[in-house]
Coordinates of C-alpha atoms and ligand atoms in Angstrom, one line a residue:
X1 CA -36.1 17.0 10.3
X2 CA -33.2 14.8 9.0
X3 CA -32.0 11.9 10.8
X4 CA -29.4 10.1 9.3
X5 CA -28.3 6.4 10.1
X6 CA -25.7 6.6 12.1
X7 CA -23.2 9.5 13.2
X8 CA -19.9 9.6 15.2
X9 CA -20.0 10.3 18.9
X10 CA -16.7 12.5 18.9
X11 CA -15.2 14.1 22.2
X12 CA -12.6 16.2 22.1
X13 CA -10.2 13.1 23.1
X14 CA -10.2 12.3 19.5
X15 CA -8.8 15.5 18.2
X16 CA -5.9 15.7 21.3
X17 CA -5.3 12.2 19.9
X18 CA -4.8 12.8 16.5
X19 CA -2.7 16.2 17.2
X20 CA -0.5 14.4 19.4
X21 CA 0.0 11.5 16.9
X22 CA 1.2 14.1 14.2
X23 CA 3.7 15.7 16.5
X24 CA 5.1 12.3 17.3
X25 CA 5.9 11.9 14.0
X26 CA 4.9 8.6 12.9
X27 CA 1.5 8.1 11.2
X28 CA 2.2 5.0 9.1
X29 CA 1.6 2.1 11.4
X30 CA 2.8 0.0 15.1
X31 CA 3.9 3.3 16.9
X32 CA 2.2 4.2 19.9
X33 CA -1.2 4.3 19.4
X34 CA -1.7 1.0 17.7
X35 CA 0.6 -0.3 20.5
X36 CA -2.1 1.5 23.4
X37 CA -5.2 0.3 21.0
X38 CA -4.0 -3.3 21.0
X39 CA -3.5 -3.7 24.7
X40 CA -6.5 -2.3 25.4
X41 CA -8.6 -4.8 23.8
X42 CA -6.5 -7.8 24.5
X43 CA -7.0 -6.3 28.3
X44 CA -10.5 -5.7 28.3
X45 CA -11.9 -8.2 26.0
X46 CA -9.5 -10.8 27.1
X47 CA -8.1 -11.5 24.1
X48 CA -5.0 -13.9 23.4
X49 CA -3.7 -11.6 20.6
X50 CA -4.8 -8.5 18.7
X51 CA -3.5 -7.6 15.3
X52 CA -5.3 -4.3 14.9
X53 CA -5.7 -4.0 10.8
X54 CA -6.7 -1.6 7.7
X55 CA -10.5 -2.8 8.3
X56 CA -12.5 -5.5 9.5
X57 CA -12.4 -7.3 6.0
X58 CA -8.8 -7.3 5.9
X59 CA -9.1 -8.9 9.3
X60 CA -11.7 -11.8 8.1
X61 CA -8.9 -11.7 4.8
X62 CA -5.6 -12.9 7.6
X63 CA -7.8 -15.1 9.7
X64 CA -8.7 -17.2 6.1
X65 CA -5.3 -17.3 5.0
X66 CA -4.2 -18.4 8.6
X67 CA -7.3 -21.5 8.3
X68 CA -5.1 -22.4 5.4
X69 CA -7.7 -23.5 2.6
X70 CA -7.2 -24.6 -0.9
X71 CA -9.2 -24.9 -3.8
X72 CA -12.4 -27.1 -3.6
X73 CA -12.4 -26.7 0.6
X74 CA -15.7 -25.1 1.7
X75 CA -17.0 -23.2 4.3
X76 CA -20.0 -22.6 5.8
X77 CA -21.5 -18.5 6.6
X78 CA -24.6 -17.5 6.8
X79 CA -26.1 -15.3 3.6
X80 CA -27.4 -12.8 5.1
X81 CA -24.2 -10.9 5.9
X82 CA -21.7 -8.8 4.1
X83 CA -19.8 -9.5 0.8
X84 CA -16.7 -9.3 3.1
X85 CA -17.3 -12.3 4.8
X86 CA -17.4 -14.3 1.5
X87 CA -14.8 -12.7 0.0
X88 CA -12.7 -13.2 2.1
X89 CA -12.9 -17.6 1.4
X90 CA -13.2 -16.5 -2.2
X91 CA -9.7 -14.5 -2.2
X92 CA -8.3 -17.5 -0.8
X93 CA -9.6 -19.9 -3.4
X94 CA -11.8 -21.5 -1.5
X95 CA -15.6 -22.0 -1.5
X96 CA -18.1 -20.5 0.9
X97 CA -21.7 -22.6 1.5
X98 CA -24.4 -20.1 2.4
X99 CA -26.3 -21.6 5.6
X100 CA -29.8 -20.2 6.9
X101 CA -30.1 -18.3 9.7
X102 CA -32.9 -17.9 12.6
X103 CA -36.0 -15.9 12.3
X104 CA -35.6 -14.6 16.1
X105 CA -32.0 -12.9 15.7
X106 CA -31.1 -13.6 12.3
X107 CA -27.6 -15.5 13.3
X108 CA -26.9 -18.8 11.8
X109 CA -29.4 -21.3 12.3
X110 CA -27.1 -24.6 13.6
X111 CA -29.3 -27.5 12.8
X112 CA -28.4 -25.6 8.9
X113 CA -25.1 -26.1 9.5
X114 CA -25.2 -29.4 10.7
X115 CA -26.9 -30.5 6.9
X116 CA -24.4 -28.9 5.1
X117 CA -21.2 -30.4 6.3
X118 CA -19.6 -32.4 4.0
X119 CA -16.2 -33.9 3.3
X120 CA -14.5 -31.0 2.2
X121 CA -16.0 -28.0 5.0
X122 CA -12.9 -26.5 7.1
X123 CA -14.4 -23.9 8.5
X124 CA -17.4 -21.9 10.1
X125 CA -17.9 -18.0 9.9
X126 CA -20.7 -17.2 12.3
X127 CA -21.2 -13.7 11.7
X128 CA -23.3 -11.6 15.1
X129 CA -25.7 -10.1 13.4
X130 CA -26.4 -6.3 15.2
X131 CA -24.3 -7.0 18.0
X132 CA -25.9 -9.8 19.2
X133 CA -23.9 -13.2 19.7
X134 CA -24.8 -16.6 17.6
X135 CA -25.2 -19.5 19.5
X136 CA -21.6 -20.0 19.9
X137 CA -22.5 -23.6 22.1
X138 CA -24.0 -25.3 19.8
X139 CA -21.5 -24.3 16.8
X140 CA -18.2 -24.9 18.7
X141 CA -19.8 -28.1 19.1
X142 CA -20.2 -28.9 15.5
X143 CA -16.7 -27.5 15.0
X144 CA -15.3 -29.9 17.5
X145 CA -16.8 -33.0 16.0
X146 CA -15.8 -31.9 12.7
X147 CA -12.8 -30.7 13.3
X148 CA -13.6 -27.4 12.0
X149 CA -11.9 -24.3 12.4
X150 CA -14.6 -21.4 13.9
X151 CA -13.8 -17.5 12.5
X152 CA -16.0 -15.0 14.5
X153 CA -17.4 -12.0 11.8
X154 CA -17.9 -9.8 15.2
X155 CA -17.7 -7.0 13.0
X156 CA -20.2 -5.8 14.7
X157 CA -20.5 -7.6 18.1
X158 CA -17.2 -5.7 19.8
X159 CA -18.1 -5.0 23.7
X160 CA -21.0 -7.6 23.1
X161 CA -20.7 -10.7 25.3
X162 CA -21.5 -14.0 25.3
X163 CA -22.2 -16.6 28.5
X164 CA -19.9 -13.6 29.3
X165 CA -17.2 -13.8 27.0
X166 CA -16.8 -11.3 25.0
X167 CA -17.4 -12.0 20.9
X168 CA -14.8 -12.5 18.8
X169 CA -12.8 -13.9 22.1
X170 CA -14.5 -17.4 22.2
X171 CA -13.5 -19.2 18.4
X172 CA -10.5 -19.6 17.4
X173 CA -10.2 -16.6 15.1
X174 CA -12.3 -13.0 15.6
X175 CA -12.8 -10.0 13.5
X176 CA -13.7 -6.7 15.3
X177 CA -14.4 -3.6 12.4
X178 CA -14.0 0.1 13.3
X179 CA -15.8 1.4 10.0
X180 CA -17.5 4.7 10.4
X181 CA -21.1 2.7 10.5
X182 CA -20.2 0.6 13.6
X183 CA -20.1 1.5 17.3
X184 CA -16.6 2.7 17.8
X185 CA -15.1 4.2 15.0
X186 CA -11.8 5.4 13.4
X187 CA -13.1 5.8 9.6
X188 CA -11.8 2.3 8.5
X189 CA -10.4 -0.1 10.9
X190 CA -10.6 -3.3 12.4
X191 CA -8.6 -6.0 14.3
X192 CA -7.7 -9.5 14.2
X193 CA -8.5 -11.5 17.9
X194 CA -6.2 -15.1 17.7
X195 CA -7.3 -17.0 20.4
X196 CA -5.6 -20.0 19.5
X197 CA -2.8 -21.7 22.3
X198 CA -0.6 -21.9 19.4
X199 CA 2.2 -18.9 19.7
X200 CA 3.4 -19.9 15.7
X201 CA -0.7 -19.0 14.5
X202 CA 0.7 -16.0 16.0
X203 CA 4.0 -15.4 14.4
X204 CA 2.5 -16.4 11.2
X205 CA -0.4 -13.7 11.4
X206 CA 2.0 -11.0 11.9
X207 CA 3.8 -12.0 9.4
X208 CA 0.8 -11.7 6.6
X209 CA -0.2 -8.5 8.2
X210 CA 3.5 -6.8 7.3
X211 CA 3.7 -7.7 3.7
X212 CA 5.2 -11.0 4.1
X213 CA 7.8 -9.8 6.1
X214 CA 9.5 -11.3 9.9
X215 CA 9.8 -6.8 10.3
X216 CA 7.9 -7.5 13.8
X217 CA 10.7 -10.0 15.0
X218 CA 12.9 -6.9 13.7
X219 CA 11.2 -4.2 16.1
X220 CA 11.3 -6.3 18.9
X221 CA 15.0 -6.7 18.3
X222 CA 15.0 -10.5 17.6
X223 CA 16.0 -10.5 14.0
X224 CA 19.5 -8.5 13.1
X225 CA 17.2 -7.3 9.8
X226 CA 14.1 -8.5 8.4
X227 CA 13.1 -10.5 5.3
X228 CA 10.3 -11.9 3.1
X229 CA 9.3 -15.3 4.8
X230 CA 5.5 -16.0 2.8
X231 CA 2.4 -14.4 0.9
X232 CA 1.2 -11.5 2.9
X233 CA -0.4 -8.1 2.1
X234 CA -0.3 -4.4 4.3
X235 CA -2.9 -4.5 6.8
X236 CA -1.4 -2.7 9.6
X237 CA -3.6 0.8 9.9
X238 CA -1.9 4.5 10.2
X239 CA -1.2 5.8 13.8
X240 CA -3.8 8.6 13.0
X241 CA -6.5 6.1 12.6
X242 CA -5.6 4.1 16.1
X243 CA -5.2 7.6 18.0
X244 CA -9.0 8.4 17.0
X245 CA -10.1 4.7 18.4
X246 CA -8.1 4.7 21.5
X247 CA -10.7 8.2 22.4
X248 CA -13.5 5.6 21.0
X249 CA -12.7 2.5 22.9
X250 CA -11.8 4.9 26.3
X251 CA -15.4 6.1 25.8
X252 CA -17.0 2.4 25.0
X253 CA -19.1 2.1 27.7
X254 CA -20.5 5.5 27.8
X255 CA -21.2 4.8 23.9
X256 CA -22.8 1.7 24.8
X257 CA -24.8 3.1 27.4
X258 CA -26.3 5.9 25.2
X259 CA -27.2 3.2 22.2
X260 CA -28.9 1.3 24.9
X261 CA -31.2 3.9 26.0
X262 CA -32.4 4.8 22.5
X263 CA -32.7 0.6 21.8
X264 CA -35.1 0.5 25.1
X265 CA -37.3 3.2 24.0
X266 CA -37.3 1.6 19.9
X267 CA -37.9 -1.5 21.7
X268 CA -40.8 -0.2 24.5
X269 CA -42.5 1.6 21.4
X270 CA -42.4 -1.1 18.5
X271 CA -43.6 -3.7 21.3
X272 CA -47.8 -2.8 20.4
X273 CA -47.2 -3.3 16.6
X274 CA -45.9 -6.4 17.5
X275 CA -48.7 -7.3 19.8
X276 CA -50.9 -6.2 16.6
X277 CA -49.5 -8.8 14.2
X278 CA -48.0 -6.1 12.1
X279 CA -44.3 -6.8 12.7
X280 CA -41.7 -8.8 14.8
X281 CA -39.0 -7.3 17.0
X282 CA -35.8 -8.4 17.4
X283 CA -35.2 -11.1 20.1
X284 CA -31.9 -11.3 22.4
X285 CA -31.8 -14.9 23.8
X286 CA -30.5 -14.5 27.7
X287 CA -26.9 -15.9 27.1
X288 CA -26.4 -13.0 25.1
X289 CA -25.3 -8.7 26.7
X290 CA -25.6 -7.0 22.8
X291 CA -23.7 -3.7 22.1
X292 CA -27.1 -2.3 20.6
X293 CA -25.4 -2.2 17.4
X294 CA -28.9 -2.2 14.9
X295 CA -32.3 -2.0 16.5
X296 CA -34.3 -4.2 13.5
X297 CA -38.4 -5.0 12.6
X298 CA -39.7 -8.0 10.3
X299 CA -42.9 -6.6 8.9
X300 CA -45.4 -9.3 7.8
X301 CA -45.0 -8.6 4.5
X302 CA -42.8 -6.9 1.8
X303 CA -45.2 -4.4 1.3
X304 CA -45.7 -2.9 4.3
X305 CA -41.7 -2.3 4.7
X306 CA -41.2 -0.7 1.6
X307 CA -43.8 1.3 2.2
X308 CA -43.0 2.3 5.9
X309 CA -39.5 2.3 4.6
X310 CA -40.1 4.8 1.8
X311 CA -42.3 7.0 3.9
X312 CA -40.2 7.3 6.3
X313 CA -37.2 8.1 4.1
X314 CA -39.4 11.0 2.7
X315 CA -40.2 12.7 6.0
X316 CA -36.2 12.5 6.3
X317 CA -35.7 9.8 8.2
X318 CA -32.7 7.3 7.1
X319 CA -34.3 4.2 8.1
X320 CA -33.0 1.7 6.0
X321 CA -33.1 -2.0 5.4
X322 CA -30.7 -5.1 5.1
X323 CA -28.7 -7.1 3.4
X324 CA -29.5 -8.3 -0.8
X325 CA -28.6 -12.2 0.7
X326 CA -25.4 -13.1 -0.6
X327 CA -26.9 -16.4 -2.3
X328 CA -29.3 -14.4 -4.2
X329 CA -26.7 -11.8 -5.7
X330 CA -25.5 -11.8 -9.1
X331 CA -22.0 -13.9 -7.7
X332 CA -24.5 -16.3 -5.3
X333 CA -26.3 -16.6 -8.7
X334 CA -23.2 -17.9 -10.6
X335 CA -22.6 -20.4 -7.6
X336 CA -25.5 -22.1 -8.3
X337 CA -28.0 -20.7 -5.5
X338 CA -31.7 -20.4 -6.8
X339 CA -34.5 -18.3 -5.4
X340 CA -35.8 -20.1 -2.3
X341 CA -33.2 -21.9 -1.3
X342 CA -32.9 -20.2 2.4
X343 CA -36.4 -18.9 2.8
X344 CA -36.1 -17.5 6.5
X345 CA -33.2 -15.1 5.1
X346 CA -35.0 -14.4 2.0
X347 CA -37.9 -13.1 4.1
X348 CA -36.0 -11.5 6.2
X349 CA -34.3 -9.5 3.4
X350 CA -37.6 -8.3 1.7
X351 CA -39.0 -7.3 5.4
X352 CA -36.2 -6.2 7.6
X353 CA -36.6 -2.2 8.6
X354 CA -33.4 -0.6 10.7
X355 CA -34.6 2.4 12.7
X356 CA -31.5 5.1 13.1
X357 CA -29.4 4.4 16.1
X358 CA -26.7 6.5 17.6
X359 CA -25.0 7.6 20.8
X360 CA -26.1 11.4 20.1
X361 CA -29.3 11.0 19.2
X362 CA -31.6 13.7 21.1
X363 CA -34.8 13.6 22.3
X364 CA -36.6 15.6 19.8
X365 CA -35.0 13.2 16.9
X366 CA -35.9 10.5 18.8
X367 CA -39.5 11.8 19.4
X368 CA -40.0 12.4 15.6
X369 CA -39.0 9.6 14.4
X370 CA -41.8 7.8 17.0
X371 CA -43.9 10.0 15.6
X372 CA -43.4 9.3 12.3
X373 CA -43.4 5.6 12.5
X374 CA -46.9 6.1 14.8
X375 CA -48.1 8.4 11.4
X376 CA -47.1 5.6 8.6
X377 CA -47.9 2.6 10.4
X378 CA -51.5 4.2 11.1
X379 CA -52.0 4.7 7.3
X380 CA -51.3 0.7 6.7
Ligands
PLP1 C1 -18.9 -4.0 8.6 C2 -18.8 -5.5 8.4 C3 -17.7 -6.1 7.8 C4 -16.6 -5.3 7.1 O1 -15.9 -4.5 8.0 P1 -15.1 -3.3 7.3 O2 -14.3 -2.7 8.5 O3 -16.0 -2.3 6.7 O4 -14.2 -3.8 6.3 C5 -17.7 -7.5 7.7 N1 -18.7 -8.2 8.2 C6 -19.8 -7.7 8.7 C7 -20.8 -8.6 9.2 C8 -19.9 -6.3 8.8 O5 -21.0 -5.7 9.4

């Protein structure tokens, strides 16, 4: 049997959406769909302001730029994350400061943070880590007595809540992605969440997002024509794209529901390894309603992942681990990071094992690949 990763959860909303969108006519972007996809969000996340955008990098890309750093500034992100989320300072001439996360959920570890503010720090990029939120008290504390700016990476934490707020709703800046490995899914995607009071954060972001341009005070007839007013780029996504993920985000909580179930089972199966000292599960602290984005293991030691990793890759299974640590990559390396400098992350790196999860998963692929794990683990 092969079980791949992930795989889209289509209905056949997606493909009316996507017809209709061609017979209105207009696939490049802000037409009808990105106008339905946007209010959606801002109504059922409760978000200020949604930008939808290309991807979720783009979107971590407008919410640096609107931060406004210059050379020499820093800010603080975990390492354990995508190269999108340091890029994203990088691009902008700034410098991000890798921070360790926890060994429970793997989210940036605060009392980290705390040790490596210094005089030049603007901002913090907590990034939740498989859908499940950092511990957003304690770091829009530190923000607040440093007068740091807070960017949420919720590039995977969209419908995941928070004291129940949802992620990417609670810092001053969020980043939702739509990439064809997250939850809900349009192929490439994502969306900008400005919570800030300020309405010219918001003028300014939709600004960047149309090449520079005021052409958003055009269409809302407010400007006679529009013109180039500052640096910006072309992040607003076609209107094929948003009619896909308005059939996604209409089905969220039935996606969400069917992730869950497969989670519970991962979860109620792994639990006797665990008791066995084999392996750690995941842990969801109680302030915290996930999206069940990545069901993850720690084994105890490097060897037994790789080994359960590649055996289970040969019987077909795409389990799969996570993340080379940023700090440890060749462009970490050339920062100045050295081997050992965040153990926990390190650790995790060499032992983290993602199962396959995804809203169509069957029974029978979900019994093999129980069986399989039952198999390997029993060969340790
Ligand atoms: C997927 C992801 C991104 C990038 O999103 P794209 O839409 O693929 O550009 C950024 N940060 C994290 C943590 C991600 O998982």
């Amino acid at each position: 049997m092969n079980i791949p990763s992930n795989k889209p959860y289509w209905t056949e909303k997606e493909k009316k959406n996507v017809l209709d969108a061609l017979e209105r006519g207009q696939i490049s972007g802000d037409g009808y769909y990105t106008e339905q996809v946007s209010a959606l969000i801002e109504e059922n996340f409760g978000a200020r302001k949604v930008l939808m955008t290309t991807s979720g990098t783009h979107a971590l890309e407008m919410a640096v730029m609107l931060v406004g750093l210059e050379p020499g500034d820093e800010v603080i992100m975990p390492s354990f994350t995508f190269s999108s989320t340091a890029n994203a300072v990088v691009l902008n001439g700034a410098t991000p400061v890798f921070v360790e996360v926890k060994a429970e959920d793997l989210n940036l570890d605060p009392a980290d943070i705390a040790r490596k503010i210094t005089a030049k720090t603007k901002a913090i990029i907590p990034v939740h880590y498989a859908g499940v939120a950092c511990d957003m008290d304690r770091i829009m504390a530190i923000a607040l007595s440093h007068n740091l700016k807070v960017i949420e990476d919720a590039a995977q934490g969209v419908n995941a809540k928070y004291r129940g707020k949802y992620l990417g709703t609670i810092a001053d800046f969020g980043c939702y992605s739509f990439h064809g490995t997250k939850n809900y899914i349009c192929g490439e995607g994502g969306a900008l969440l400005v919570n800030q009071e300020n309405s010219q954060t918001i003028e300014k972001a939709e600004i960047i997002r149309q090449k520079g341009t005021d052409r958003c005070l055009f269409l809302r007839g407010d400007v006679s024509k529009y013109n180039w007013i500052d640096a910006g780029s072309s992040y607003s996504p076609s209107e094929l794209l948003m009619a896909v993920l308005l059939a996604q985000l209409e089905n969220m909580q039935e996606i969400t529901k069917k992730r869950e179930a497969v989670y519970r089972v991962y979860q109620n199966a792994f639990e006797p390894y665990e008791k066995r000292g084999i392996l750690k599960t995941m842990q969801i602290a109680r302030e915290c309603e996930p999206n069940y984005h990545i069901f993850w293991v720690i084994f105890n030691t490097q060897e037994k992942r790789d080994f359960v990793l590649k055996e289970l890759n040969r019987k077909g299974v795409a389990a799969s681990f996570h993340y080379l640590p940023l700090h440890s990559s060749p462009m970490g390396k050339k920062m100045g990071y050295k081997p050992n400098d965040l153990p926990v992350t390190e650790k995790a790196a060499k032992c983290l094992l993602r199962l396959p999860l995804y809203a169509g998963m069957t029974e029978a692929e979900l019994h093999y690949i129980l069986q399989s794990v039952e198999v390997i683990i029993g060969t340790l």
